[in-house]
Amino acid sequence: MWDREFDREELYYSSLREAREEAWGKAEQKERLQFAQRLLAEGLDNDIIARCTTLPLSLVEQLRSQLVAGF
């Protein structure tokens, strides 16, 4: 009985931790994208932006294309 309650509680708290980590990850990714957009607007090179934000170069290139297209 006690083991089942403990397992259920552990599962609950584990799920909360995972949800919190996922939320933090999404917020961090959003901040990096916004930072990359600001750097692009300042005219920095794609390679530099990718290194500074740790975003993939292909994503930075995509962001630049969107900026040029006016999105």
PDB file of N, CA and C in Angstrom:
ATOM      1  N   MET A   1       0.830  -1.201   0.000  1.00  0.00           N
ATOM      2  CA  MET A   1       0.000   0.000   0.000  1.00  0.00           C
ATOM      3  C   MET A   1       0.871   1.261   0.000  1.00  0.00           C
ATOM      4  N   TRP A   2       1.795   1.308   0.959  1.00  0.00           N
ATOM      5  CA  TRP A   2       2.641   2.488   1.054  1.00  0.00           C
ATOM      6  C   TRP A   2       3.478   2.657  -0.206  1.00  0.00           C
ATOM      7  N   ASP A   3       3.983   1.534  -0.746  1.00  0.00           N
ATOM      8  CA  ASP A   3       4.803   1.594  -1.957  1.00  0.00           C
ATOM      9  C   ASP A   3       4.027   2.163  -3.131  1.00  0.00           C
ATOM     10  N   ARG A   4       2.768   1.771  -3.259  1.00  0.00           N
ATOM     11  CA  ARG A   4       1.953   2.287  -4.356  1.00  0.00           C
ATOM     12  C   ARG A   4       1.733   3.790  -4.218  1.00  0.00           C
ATOM     13  N   GLU A   5       1.468   4.236  -3.000  1.00  0.00           N
ATOM     14  CA  GLU A   5       1.290   5.673  -2.770  1.00  0.00           C
ATOM     15  C   GLU A   5       2.584   6.426  -3.059  1.00  0.00           C
ATOM     16  N   PHE A   6       3.690   5.863  -2.620  1.00  0.00           N
ATOM     17  CA  PHE A   6       4.983   6.492  -2.866  1.00  0.00           C
ATOM     18  C   PHE A   6       5.256   6.570  -4.363  1.00  0.00           C
ATOM     19  N   ASP A   7       4.997   5.486  -5.087  1.00  0.00           N
ATOM     20  CA  ASP A   7       5.206   5.467  -6.536  1.00  0.00           C
ATOM     21  C   ASP A   7       4.327   6.497  -7.232  1.00  0.00           C
ATOM     22  N   ARG A   8       3.088   6.601  -6.813  1.00  0.00           N
ATOM     23  CA  ARG A   8       2.163   7.566  -7.406  1.00  0.00           C
ATOM     24  C   ARG A   8       2.646   8.996  -7.154  1.00  0.00           C
ATOM     25  N   GLU A   9       3.086   9.250  -5.934  1.00  0.00           N
ATOM     26  CA  GLU A   9       3.583  10.582  -5.596  1.00  0.00           C
ATOM     27  C   GLU A   9       4.865  10.888  -6.372  1.00  0.00           C
ATOM     28  N   GLU A  10       5.745   9.910  -6.471  1.00  0.00           N
ATOM     29  CA  GLU A  10       6.983  10.103  -7.227  1.00  0.00           C
ATOM     30  C   GLU A  10       6.681  10.381  -8.694  1.00  0.00           C
ATOM     31  N   LEU A  11       5.726   9.687  -9.268  1.00  0.00           N
ATOM     32  CA  LEU A  11       5.321   9.915 -10.649  1.00  0.00           C
ATOM     33  C   LEU A  11       4.760  11.327 -10.819  1.00  0.00           C
ATOM     34  N   TYR A  12       3.956  11.762  -9.869  1.00  0.00           N
ATOM     35  CA  TYR A  12       3.375  13.105  -9.908  1.00  0.00           C
ATOM     36  C   TYR A  12       4.471  14.166  -9.914  1.00  0.00           C
ATOM     37  N   TYR A  13       5.414  14.066  -8.967  1.00  0.00           N
ATOM     38  CA  TYR A  13       6.473  15.067  -8.876  1.00  0.00           C
ATOM     39  C   TYR A  13       7.430  14.982 -10.062  1.00  0.00           C
ATOM     40  N   SER A  14       7.647  13.798 -10.555  1.00  0.00           N
ATOM     41  CA  SER A  14       8.475  13.631 -11.742  1.00  0.00           C
ATOM     42  C   SER A  14       7.832  14.317 -12.942  1.00  0.00           C
ATOM     43  N   SER A  15       6.526  14.176 -13.079  1.00  0.00           N
ATOM     44  CA  SER A  15       5.800  14.832 -14.170  1.00  0.00           C
ATOM     45  C   SER A  15       5.873  16.347 -14.047  1.00  0.00           C
ATOM     46  N   LEU A  16       5.765  16.845 -12.832  1.00  0.00           N
ATOM     47  CA  LEU A  16       5.882  18.293 -12.613  1.00  0.00           C
ATOM     48  C   LEU A  16       7.268  18.800 -12.999  1.00  0.00           C
ATOM     49  N   ARG A  17       8.305  18.051 -12.615  1.00  0.00           N
ATOM     50  CA  ARG A  17       9.674  18.446 -12.966  1.00  0.00           C
ATOM     51  C   ARG A  17       9.854  18.493 -14.475  1.00  0.00           C
ATOM     52  N   GLU A  18       9.357  17.473 -15.151  1.00  0.00           N
ATOM     53  CA  GLU A  18       9.485  17.423 -16.608  1.00  0.00           C
ATOM     54  C   GLU A  18       8.753  18.590 -17.266  1.00  0.00           C
ATOM     55  N   ALA A  19       7.566  18.900 -16.785  1.00  0.00           N
ATOM     56  CA  ALA A  19       6.796  20.013 -17.351  1.00  0.00           C
ATOM     57  C   ALA A  19       7.520  21.335 -17.130  1.00  0.00           C
ATOM     58  N   ARG A  20       8.087  21.509 -15.952  1.00  0.00           N
ATOM     59  CA  ARG A  20       8.819  22.737 -15.644  1.00  0.00           C
ATOM     60  C   ARG A  20      10.056  22.865 -16.536  1.00  0.00           C
ATOM     61  N   GLU A  21      10.794  21.772 -16.694  1.00  0.00           N
ATOM     62  CA  GLU A  21      11.985  21.796 -17.540  1.00  0.00           C
ATOM     63  C   GLU A  21      11.622  22.092 -18.990  1.00  0.00           C
ATOM     64  N   GLU A  22      10.522  21.527 -19.452  1.00  0.00           N
ATOM     65  CA  GLU A  22      10.075  21.786 -20.822  1.00  0.00           C
ATOM     66  C   GLU A  22       9.694  23.257 -20.998  1.00  0.00           C
ATOM     67  N   ALA A  23       8.996  23.812 -20.012  1.00  0.00           N
ATOM     68  CA  ALA A  23       8.601  25.223 -20.081  1.00  0.00           C
ATOM     69  C   ALA A  23       9.832  26.124 -20.090  1.00  0.00           C
ATOM     70  N   TRP A  24      10.809  25.824 -19.231  1.00  0.00           N
ATOM     71  CA  TRP A  24      12.036  26.622 -19.207  1.00  0.00           C
ATOM     72  C   TRP A  24      12.761  26.511 -20.538  1.00  0.00           C
ATOM     73  N   GLY A  25      12.789  25.309 -21.108  1.00  0.00           N
ATOM     74  CA  GLY A  25      13.457  25.112 -22.391  1.00  0.00           C
ATOM     75  C   GLY A  25      12.811  25.922 -23.496  1.00  0.00           C
ATOM     76  N   LYS A  26      11.483  25.950 -23.512  1.00  0.00           N
ATOM     77  CA  LYS A  26      10.770  26.727 -24.529  1.00  0.00           C
ATOM     78  C   LYS A  26      11.021  28.222 -24.345  1.00  0.00           C
ATOM     79  N   ALA A  27      11.023  28.683 -23.106  1.00  0.00           N
ATOM     80  CA  ALA A  27      11.272  30.103 -22.837  1.00  0.00           C
ATOM     81  C   ALA A  27      12.694  30.481 -23.248  1.00  0.00           C
ATOM     82  N   GLU A  28      13.642  29.599 -22.955  1.00  0.00           N
ATOM     83  CA  GLU A  28      15.031  29.861 -23.321  1.00  0.00           C
ATOM     84  C   GLU A  28      15.193  29.905 -24.840  1.00  0.00           C
ATOM     85  N   GLN A  29      14.558  28.986 -25.535  1.00  0.00           N
ATOM     86  CA  GLN A  29      14.617  28.961 -26.998  1.00  0.00           C
ATOM     87  C   GLN A  29      14.020  30.245 -27.579  1.00  0.00           C
ATOM     88  N   LYS A  30      12.905  30.691 -27.012  1.00  0.00           N
ATOM     89  CA  LYS A  30      12.263  31.920 -27.488  1.00  0.00           C
ATOM     90  C   LYS A  30      13.193  33.115 -27.295  1.00  0.00           C
ATOM     91  N   GLU A  31      13.869  33.178 -26.158  1.00  0.00           N
ATOM     92  CA  GLU A  31      14.804  34.274 -25.894  1.00  0.00           C
ATOM     93  C   GLU A  31      15.966  34.254 -26.880  1.00  0.00           C
ATOM     94  N   ARG A  32      16.481  33.062 -27.178  1.00  0.00           N
ATOM     95  CA  ARG A  32      17.589  32.964 -28.137  1.00  0.00           C
ATOM     96  C   ARG A  32      17.146  33.400 -29.527  1.00  0.00           C
ATOM     97  N   LEU A  33      15.930  33.040 -29.917  1.00  0.00           N
ATOM     98  CA  LEU A  33      15.409  33.467 -31.220  1.00  0.00           C
ATOM     99  C   LEU A  33      15.258  34.985 -31.282  1.00  0.00           C
ATOM    100  N   GLN A  34      14.731  35.576 -30.220  1.00  0.00           N
ATOM    101  CA  GLN A  34      14.573  37.030 -30.181  1.00  0.00           C
ATOM    102  C   GLN A  34      15.929  37.732 -30.216  1.00  0.00           C
ATOM    103  N   PHE A  35      16.898  37.179 -29.504  1.00  0.00           N
ATOM    104  CA  PHE A  35      18.246  37.743 -29.503  1.00  0.00           C
ATOM    105  C   PHE A  35      18.846  37.657 -30.906  1.00  0.00           C
ATOM    106  N   ALA A  36      18.667  36.526 -31.561  1.00  0.00           N
ATOM    107  CA  ALA A  36      19.172  36.359 -32.927  1.00  0.00           C
ATOM    108  C   ALA A  36      18.526  37.365 -33.871  1.00  0.00           C
ATOM    109  N   GLN A  37      17.244  37.600 -33.707  1.00  0.00           N
ATOM    110  CA  GLN A  37      16.552  38.571 -34.563  1.00  0.00           C
ATOM    111  C   GLN A  37      17.111  39.978 -34.357  1.00  0.00           C
ATOM    112  N   ARG A  38      17.412  40.330 -33.119  1.00  0.00           N
ATOM    113  CA  ARG A  38      18.002  41.651 -32.851  1.00  0.00           C
ATOM    114  C   ARG A  38      19.394  41.759 -33.474  1.00  0.00           C
ATOM    115  N   LEU A  39      20.178  40.696 -33.367  1.00  0.00           N
ATOM    116  CA  LEU A  39      21.515  40.706 -33.957  1.00  0.00           C
ATOM    117  C   LEU A  39      21.445  40.776 -35.478  1.00  0.00           C
ATOM    118  N   LEU A  40      20.487  40.085 -36.062  1.00  0.00           N
ATOM    119  CA  LEU A  40      20.291  40.155 -37.511  1.00  0.00           C
ATOM    120  C   LEU A  40      19.934  41.576 -37.936  1.00  0.00           C
ATOM    121  N   ALA A  41      19.063  42.209 -37.178  1.00  0.00           N
ATOM    122  CA  ALA A  41      18.655  43.580 -37.485  1.00  0.00           C
ATOM    123  C   ALA A  41      19.841  44.541 -37.402  1.00  0.00           C
ATOM    124  N   GLU A  42      20.825  44.205 -36.564  1.00  0.00           N
ATOM    125  CA  GLU A  42      22.038  45.027 -36.441  1.00  0.00           C
ATOM    126  C   GLU A  42      23.042  44.733 -37.550  1.00  0.00           C
ATOM    127  N   GLY A  43      22.753  43.704 -38.359  1.00  0.00           N
ATOM    128  CA  GLY A  43      23.609  43.398 -39.497  1.00  0.00           C
ATOM    129  C   GLY A  43      24.758  42.446 -39.225  1.00  0.00           C
ATOM    130  N   LEU A  44      24.744  41.742 -38.105  1.00  0.00           N
ATOM    131  CA  LEU A  44      25.817  40.802 -37.814  1.00  0.00           C
ATOM    132  C   LEU A  44      25.766  39.600 -38.752  1.00  0.00           C
ATOM    133  N   ASP A  45      26.902  38.950 -38.896  1.00  0.00           N
ATOM    134  CA  ASP A  45      27.062  37.796 -39.767  1.00  0.00           C
ATOM    135  C   ASP A  45      26.332  36.571 -39.195  1.00  0.00           C
ATOM    136  N   ASN A  46      25.788  35.748 -40.077  1.00  0.00           N
ATOM    137  CA  ASN A  46      25.053  34.550 -39.655  1.00  0.00           C
ATOM    138  C   ASN A  46      25.891  33.632 -38.768  1.00  0.00           C
ATOM    139  N   ASP A  47      27.168  33.425 -39.136  1.00  0.00           N
ATOM    140  CA  ASP A  47      28.032  32.537 -38.351  1.00  0.00           C
ATOM    141  C   ASP A  47      28.220  33.052 -36.927  1.00  0.00           C
ATOM    142  N   ILE A  48      28.421  34.339 -36.796  1.00  0.00           N
ATOM    143  CA  ILE A  48      28.604  34.936 -35.467  1.00  0.00           C
ATOM    144  C   ILE A  48      27.335  34.779 -34.642  1.00  0.00           C
ATOM    145  N   ILE A  49      26.197  35.034 -35.251  1.00  0.00           N
ATOM    146  CA  ILE A  49      24.919  34.912 -34.540  1.00  0.00           C
ATOM    147  C   ILE A  49      24.695  33.476 -34.095  1.00  0.00           C
ATOM    148  N   ALA A  50      24.987  32.524 -34.967  1.00  0.00           N
ATOM    149  CA  ALA A  50      24.814  31.113 -34.615  1.00  0.00           C
ATOM    150  C   ALA A  50      25.701  30.742 -33.430  1.00  0.00           C
ATOM    151  N   ARG A  51      26.934  31.219 -33.420  1.00  0.00           N
ATOM    152  CA  ARG A  51      27.835  30.917 -32.299  1.00  0.00           C
ATOM    153  C   ARG A  51      27.384  31.585 -31.007  1.00  0.00           C
ATOM    154  N   CYS A  52      26.943  32.832 -31.097  1.00  0.00           N
ATOM    155  CA  CYS A  52      26.552  33.578 -29.892  1.00  0.00           C
ATOM    156  C   CYS A  52      25.247  33.077 -29.282  1.00  0.00           C
ATOM    157  N   THR A  53      24.357  32.586 -30.116  1.00  0.00           N
ATOM    158  CA  THR A  53      23.048  32.153 -29.620  1.00  0.00           C
ATOM    159  C   THR A  53      22.946  30.640 -29.464  1.00  0.00           C
ATOM    160  N   THR A  54      23.931  29.920 -29.969  1.00  0.00           N
ATOM    161  CA  THR A  54      23.941  28.453 -30.038  1.00  0.00           C
ATOM    162  C   THR A  54      22.770  27.898 -30.851  1.00  0.00           C
ATOM    163  N   LEU A  55      22.222  28.715 -31.725  1.00  0.00           N
ATOM    164  CA  LEU A  55      21.188  28.246 -32.647  1.00  0.00           C
ATOM    165  C   LEU A  55      21.879  27.637 -33.865  1.00  0.00           C
ATOM    166  N   PRO A  56      21.248  26.668 -34.508  1.00  0.00           N
ATOM    167  CA  PRO A  56      21.837  26.109 -35.730  1.00  0.00           C
ATOM    168  C   PRO A  56      21.956  27.186 -36.811  1.00  0.00           C
ATOM    169  N   LEU A  57      23.028  27.118 -37.573  1.00  0.00           N
ATOM    170  CA  LEU A  57      23.253  28.085 -38.638  1.00  0.00           C
ATOM    171  C   LEU A  57      22.082  28.104 -39.613  1.00  0.00           C
ATOM    172  N   SER A  58      21.532  26.946 -39.908  1.00  0.00           N
ATOM    173  CA  SER A  58      20.400  26.881 -40.844  1.00  0.00           C
ATOM    174  C   SER A  58      19.202  27.679 -40.330  1.00  0.00           C
ATOM    175  N   LEU A  59      18.989  27.674 -39.018  1.00  0.00           N
ATOM    176  CA  LEU A  59      17.881  28.441 -38.443  1.00  0.00           C
ATOM    177  C   LEU A  59      18.161  29.940 -38.534  1.00  0.00           C
ATOM    178  N   VAL A  60      19.395  30.329 -38.290  1.00  0.00           N
ATOM    179  CA  VAL A  60      19.763  31.742 -38.402  1.00  0.00           C
ATOM    180  C   VAL A  60      19.575  32.210 -39.847  1.00  0.00           C
ATOM    181  N   GLU A  61      19.967  31.376 -40.791  1.00  0.00           N
ATOM    182  CA  GLU A  61      19.780  31.720 -42.205  1.00  0.00           C
ATOM    183  C   GLU A  61      18.297  31.866 -42.538  1.00  0.00           C
ATOM    184  N   GLN A  62      17.489  30.989 -41.976  1.00  0.00           N
ATOM    185  CA  GLN A  62      16.035  31.066 -42.186  1.00  0.00           C
ATOM    186  C   GLN A  62      15.478  32.359 -41.590  1.00  0.00           C
ATOM    187  N   LEU A  63      15.936  32.719 -40.406  1.00  0.00           N
ATOM    188  CA  LEU A  63      15.491  33.966 -39.777  1.00  0.00           C
ATOM    189  C   LEU A  63      15.882  35.173 -40.629  1.00  0.00           C
ATOM    190  N   ARG A  64      17.099  35.145 -41.191  1.00  0.00           N
ATOM    191  CA  ARG A  64      17.541  36.252 -42.043  1.00  0.00           C
ATOM    192  C   ARG A  64      16.650  36.353 -43.281  1.00  0.00           C
ATOM    193  N   SER A  65      16.307  35.216 -43.871  1.00  0.00           N
ATOM    194  CA  SER A  65      15.430  35.214 -45.053  1.00  0.00           C
ATOM    195  C   SER A  65      14.076  35.825 -44.721  1.00  0.00           C
ATOM    196  N   GLN A  66      13.560  35.493 -43.544  1.00  0.00           N
ATOM    197  CA  GLN A  66      12.274  36.049 -43.118  1.00  0.00           C
ATOM    198  C   GLN A  66      12.385  37.550 -42.892  1.00  0.00           C
ATOM    199  N   LEU A  67      13.509  37.980 -42.326  1.00  0.00           N
ATOM    200  CA  LEU A  67      13.722  39.405 -42.081  1.00  0.00           C
ATOM    201  C   LEU A  67      13.781  40.169 -43.403  1.00  0.00           C
ATOM    202  N   VAL A  68      14.487  39.611 -44.369  1.00  0.00           N
ATOM    203  CA  VAL A  68      14.614  40.249 -45.682  1.00  0.00           C
ATOM    204  C   VAL A  68      13.263  40.289 -46.386  1.00  0.00           C
ATOM    205  N   ALA A  69      12.476  39.211 -46.235  1.00  0.00           N
ATOM    206  CA  ALA A  69      11.165  39.136 -46.891  1.00  0.00           C
ATOM    207  C   ALA A  69      10.123  40.007 -46.190  1.00  0.00           C
ATOM    208  N   GLY A  70      10.456  40.499 -44.999  1.00  0.00           N
ATOM    209  CA  GLY A  70       9.540  41.387 -44.290  1.00  0.00           C
ATOM    210  C   GLY A  70       8.546  40.695 -43.390  1.00  0.00           C
ATOM    211  N   PHE A  71       8.840  39.469 -42.966  1.00  0.00           N
ATOM    212  CA  PHE A  71       7.923  38.747 -42.062  1.00  0.00           C
ATOM    213  C   PHE A  71       8.094  39.225 -40.665  1.00  0.00           C
TER     214      PHE A  71
END
